[in-house]
Coordinates of C-alpha atoms in Angstrom, one line a residue:
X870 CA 159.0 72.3 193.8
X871 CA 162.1 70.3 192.3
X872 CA 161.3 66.9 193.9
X873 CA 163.4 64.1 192.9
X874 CA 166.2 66.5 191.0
X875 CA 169.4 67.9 191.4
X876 CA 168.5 71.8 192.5
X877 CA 172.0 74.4 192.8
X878 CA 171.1 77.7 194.1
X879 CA 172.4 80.5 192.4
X880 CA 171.4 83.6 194.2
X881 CA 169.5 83.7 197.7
X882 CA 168.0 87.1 199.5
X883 CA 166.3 87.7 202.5
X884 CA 162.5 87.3 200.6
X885 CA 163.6 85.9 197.3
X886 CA 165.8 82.9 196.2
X887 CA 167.0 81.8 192.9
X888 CA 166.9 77.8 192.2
X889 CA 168.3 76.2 189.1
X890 CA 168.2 72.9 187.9
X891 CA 169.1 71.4 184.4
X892 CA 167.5 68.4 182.3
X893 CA 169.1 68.2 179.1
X894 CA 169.0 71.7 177.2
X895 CA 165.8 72.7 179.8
X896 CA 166.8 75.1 183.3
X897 CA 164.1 75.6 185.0
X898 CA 164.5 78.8 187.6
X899 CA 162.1 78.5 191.0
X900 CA 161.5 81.4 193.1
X901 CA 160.7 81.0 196.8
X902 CA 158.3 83.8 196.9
X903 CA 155.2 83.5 194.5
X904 CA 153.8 86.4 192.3
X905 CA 157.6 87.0 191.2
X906 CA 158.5 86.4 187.8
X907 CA 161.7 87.3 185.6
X908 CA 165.1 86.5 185.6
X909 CA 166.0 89.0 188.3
X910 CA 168.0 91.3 186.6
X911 CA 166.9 94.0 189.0
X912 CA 167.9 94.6 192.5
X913 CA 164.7 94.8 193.4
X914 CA 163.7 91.4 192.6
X915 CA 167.1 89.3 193.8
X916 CA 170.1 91.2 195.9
X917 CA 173.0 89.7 193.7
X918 CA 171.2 89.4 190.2
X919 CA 174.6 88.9 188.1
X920 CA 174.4 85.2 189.0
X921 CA 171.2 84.9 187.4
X922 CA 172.2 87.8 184.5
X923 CA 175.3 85.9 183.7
X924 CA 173.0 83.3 182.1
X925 CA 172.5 85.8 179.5
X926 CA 175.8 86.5 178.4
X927 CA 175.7 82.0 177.3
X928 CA 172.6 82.3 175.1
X929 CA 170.1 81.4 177.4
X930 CA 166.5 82.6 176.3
X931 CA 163.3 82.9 177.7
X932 CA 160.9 80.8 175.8
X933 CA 158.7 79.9 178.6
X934 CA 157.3 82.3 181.5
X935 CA 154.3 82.6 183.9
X936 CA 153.8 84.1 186.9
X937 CA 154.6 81.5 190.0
X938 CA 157.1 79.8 191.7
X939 CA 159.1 78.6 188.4
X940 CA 159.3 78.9 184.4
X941 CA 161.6 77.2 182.4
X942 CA 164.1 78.7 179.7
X943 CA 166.3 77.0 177.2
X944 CA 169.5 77.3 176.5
X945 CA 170.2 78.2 173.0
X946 CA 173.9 77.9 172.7
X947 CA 173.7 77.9 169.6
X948 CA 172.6 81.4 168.8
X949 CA 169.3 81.6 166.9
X950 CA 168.2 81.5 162.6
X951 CA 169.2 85.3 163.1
X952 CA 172.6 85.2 163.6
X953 CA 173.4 82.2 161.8
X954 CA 172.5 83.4 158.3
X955 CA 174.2 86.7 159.6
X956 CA 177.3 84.7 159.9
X957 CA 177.1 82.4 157.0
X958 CA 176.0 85.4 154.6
X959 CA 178.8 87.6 155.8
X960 CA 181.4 84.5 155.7
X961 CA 180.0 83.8 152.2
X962 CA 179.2 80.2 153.1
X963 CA 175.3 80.3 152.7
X964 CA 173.4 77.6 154.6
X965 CA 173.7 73.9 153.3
X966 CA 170.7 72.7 151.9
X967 CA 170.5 69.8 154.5
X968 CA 171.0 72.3 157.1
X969 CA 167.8 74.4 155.6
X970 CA 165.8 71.3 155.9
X971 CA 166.7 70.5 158.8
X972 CA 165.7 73.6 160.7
X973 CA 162.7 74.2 158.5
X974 CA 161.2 70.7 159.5
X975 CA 161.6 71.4 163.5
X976 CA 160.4 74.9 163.1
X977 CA 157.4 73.7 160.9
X978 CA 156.4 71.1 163.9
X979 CA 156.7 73.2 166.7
X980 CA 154.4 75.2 164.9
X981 CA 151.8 72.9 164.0
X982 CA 152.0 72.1 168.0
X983 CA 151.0 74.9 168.6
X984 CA 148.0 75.2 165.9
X985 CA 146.9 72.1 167.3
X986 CA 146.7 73.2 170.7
X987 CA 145.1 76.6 169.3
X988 CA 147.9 78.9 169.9
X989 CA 148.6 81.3 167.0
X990 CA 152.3 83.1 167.8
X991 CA 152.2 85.7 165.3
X992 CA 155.5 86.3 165.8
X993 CA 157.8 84.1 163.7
X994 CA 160.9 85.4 161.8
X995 CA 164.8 83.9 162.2
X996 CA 165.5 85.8 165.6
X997 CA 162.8 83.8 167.3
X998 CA 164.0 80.3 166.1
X999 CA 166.6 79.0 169.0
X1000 CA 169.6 76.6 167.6
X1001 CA 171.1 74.2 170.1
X1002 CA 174.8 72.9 169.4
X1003 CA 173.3 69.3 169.8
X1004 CA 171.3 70.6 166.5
X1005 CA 168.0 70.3 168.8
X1006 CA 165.8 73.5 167.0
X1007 CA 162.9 75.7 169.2
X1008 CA 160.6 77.9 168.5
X1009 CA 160.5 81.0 171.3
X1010 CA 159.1 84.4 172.1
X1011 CA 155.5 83.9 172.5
X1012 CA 155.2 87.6 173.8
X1013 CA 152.5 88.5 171.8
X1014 CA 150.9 85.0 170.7
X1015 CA 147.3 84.3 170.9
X1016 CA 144.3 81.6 170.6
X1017 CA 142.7 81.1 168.1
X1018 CA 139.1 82.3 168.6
X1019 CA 136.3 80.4 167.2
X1020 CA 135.5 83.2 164.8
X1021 CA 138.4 84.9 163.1
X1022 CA 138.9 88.5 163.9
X1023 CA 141.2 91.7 163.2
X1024 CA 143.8 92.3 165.4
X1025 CA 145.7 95.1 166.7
X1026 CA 148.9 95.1 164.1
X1027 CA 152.2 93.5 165.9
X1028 CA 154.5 91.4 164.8
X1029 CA 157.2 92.4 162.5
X1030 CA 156.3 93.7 158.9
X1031 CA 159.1 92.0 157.2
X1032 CA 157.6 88.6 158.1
X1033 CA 154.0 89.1 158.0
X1034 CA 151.3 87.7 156.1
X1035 CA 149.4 90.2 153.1
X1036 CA 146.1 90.0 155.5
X1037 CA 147.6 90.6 158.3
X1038 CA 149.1 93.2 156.7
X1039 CA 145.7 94.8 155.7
X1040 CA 144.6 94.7 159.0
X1041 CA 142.0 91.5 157.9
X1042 CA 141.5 88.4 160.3
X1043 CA 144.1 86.5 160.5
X1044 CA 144.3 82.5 161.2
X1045 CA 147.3 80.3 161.3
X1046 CA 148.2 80.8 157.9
X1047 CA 149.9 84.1 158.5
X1048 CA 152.0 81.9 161.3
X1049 CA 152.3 79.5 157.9
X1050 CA 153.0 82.5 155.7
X1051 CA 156.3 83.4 158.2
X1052 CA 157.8 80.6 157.7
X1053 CA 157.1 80.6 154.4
X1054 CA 160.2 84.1 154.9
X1055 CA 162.0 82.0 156.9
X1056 CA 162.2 79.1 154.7
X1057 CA 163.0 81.6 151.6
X1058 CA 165.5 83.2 153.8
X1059 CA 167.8 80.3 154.3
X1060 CA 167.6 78.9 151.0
X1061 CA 168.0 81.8 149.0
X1062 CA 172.2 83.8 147.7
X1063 CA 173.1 86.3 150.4
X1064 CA 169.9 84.8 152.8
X1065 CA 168.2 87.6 151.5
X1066 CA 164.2 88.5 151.9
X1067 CA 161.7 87.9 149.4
X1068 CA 161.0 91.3 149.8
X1069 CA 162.5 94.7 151.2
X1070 CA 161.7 98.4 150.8
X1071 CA 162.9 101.6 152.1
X1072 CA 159.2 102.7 153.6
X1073 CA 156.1 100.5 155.1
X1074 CA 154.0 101.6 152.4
X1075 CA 156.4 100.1 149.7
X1076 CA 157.2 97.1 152.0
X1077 CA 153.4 96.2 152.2
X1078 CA 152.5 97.0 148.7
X1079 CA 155.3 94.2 147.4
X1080 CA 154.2 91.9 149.8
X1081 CA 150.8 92.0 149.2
X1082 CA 150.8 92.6 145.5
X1083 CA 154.5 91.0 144.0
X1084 CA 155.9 87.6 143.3
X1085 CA 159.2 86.9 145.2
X1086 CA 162.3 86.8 143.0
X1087 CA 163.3 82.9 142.3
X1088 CA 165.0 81.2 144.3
X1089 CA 168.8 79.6 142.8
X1090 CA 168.6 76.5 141.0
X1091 CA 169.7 73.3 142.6
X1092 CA 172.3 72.7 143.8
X1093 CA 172.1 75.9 146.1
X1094 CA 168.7 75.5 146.6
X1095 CA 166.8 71.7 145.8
X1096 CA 163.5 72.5 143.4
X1097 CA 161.3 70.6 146.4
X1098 CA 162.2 73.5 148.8
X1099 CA 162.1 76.1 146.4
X1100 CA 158.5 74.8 145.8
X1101 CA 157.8 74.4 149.4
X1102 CA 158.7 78.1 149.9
X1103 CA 156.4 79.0 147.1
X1104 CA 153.7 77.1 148.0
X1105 CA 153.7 78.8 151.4
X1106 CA 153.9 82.1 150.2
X1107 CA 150.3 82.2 148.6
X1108 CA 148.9 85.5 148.5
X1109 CA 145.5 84.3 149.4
X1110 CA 145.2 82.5 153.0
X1111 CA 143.1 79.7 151.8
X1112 CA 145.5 78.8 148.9
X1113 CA 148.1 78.3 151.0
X1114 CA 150.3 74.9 151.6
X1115 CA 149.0 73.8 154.8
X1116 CA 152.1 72.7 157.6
X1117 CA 150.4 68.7 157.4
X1118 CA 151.0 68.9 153.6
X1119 CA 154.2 70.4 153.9
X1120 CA 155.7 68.2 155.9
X1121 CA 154.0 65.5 154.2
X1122 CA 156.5 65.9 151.0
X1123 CA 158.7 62.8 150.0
X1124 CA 161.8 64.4 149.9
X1125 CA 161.1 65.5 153.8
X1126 CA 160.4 62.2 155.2
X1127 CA 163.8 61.1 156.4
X1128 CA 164.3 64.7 158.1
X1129 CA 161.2 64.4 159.5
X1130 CA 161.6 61.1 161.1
X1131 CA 164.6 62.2 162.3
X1132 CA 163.2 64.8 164.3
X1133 CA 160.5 63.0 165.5
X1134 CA 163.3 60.6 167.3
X1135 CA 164.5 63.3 169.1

């Protein structure tokens, strides 16, 4: 299963062993048993789990998972987007604009990955993005992503509200520019005082009648927030999904270019 790498085992029961082996920020966890899949935080799956838990208590997040003899997780020792405006809002120290394009860029081509390979994740808000302390940026929790079906259809509602598109919101089929329309929030997020939301409301009704029907507030002038991202952010939060800035635009920009590069390297 490991051939030709370094494999440390880290828990090991009568029917089920845990293998671990590390290429740059990647573990990859075997089983020895197929059908199992997890991180064997129950007694049931591997007799001395806390080896395997412990992994937890670093930052280490699923991003990855099928059922078989191995999935691979990432270690986000970093924290994720979540925590880091938590931090820099409550510390007063907002974001850096570099630092907001930075993320924003890696973020923006993971996701236009997985548009290309017809993946829709549905899903994407700060506590999803993983941050690495070498500044490497992933996009995780696929739990309730899905392809993209040749005809666009209505989908049960999931996700979360705060972060969702207007017609996704109206329970209308939904393509990958509600997935573009996320990180639309995102990117707002992390430019804008306090890393507040566009928009906020004390009930769902109130919540989905701003997003679907309000502008969101401006965002502060440079040098807080340059006017290309401020535009950007704009540009992806167009009410209609057709109007929207498409992710091969976006990071098409001038001012994005050496970012982009940059990430491309890595």
């Amino acid at each position: 299963m490991f051939s030709g790498v370094a494999v440390r085992r880290i828990a090991l029961g009568g029917k089920h062993g845990v293998f671990v082996t590390k290429n740059a920020e990647a573990w990859t966890f075997g089983w020895n048993l197929y059908g199992q899949c997890g991180l064997g935080v129950s007694s049931n799956d591997v007799p001395s789990p806390t080896a395997v838990r412990s992994f937890s208590a670093v930052g280490v997040r699923i991003s990855d998972a099928s059922c078989g003899d191995a999935f691979t997780i990432f270690v986000a020792d970093g924290g994720d987007l979540g925590q880091r405006l938590e931090r820099a809002a409550a510390d007063g120290r907002p974001m850096a604009a570099a630092e907001v394009e930075h993320v924003f860029v890696q973020v923006a081509l993971a996701l236009q990955h997985c548009h290309r390979h017809l993946v829709l994740h549905r899903d994407l808000k700060p506590a999803n993005v993983l941050l690495t302390q070498q500044g490497i940026v992933r996009l995780g929790d696929f739990g309730i992503a899905r392809e993209m079906l040749p005809s666009a259809a209505a989908v049960p509602l999931q996700g979360t509200p705060l972060y969702m598109a207007p017609e996704v919101l109206r329970g209308q089929p939904a393509g990958k520019a509600a997935d573009v329309w996320s990180l639309g929030v995102v990117l707002y997020q992390m430019a804008a005082d306090e890393h507040s939301l566009p928009w906020n409301a004390p009930s769902l009704p109130q919540l989905v009648r701003m997003i679907c029907v309000e502008p969101p507030p401006p965002l502060p002038p440079p040098p807080r927030c340059p006017v290309h991202l401020a535009e950007l952010a704009l540009a992806l939060l167009r009410k209609r999904p057709h109007e929207r800035c498409a992710l091969a635009t976006a990071l098409a920009r001038p001012e994005l270019q050496t970012t982009v590069r940059r990430c491309h390297k890595r």
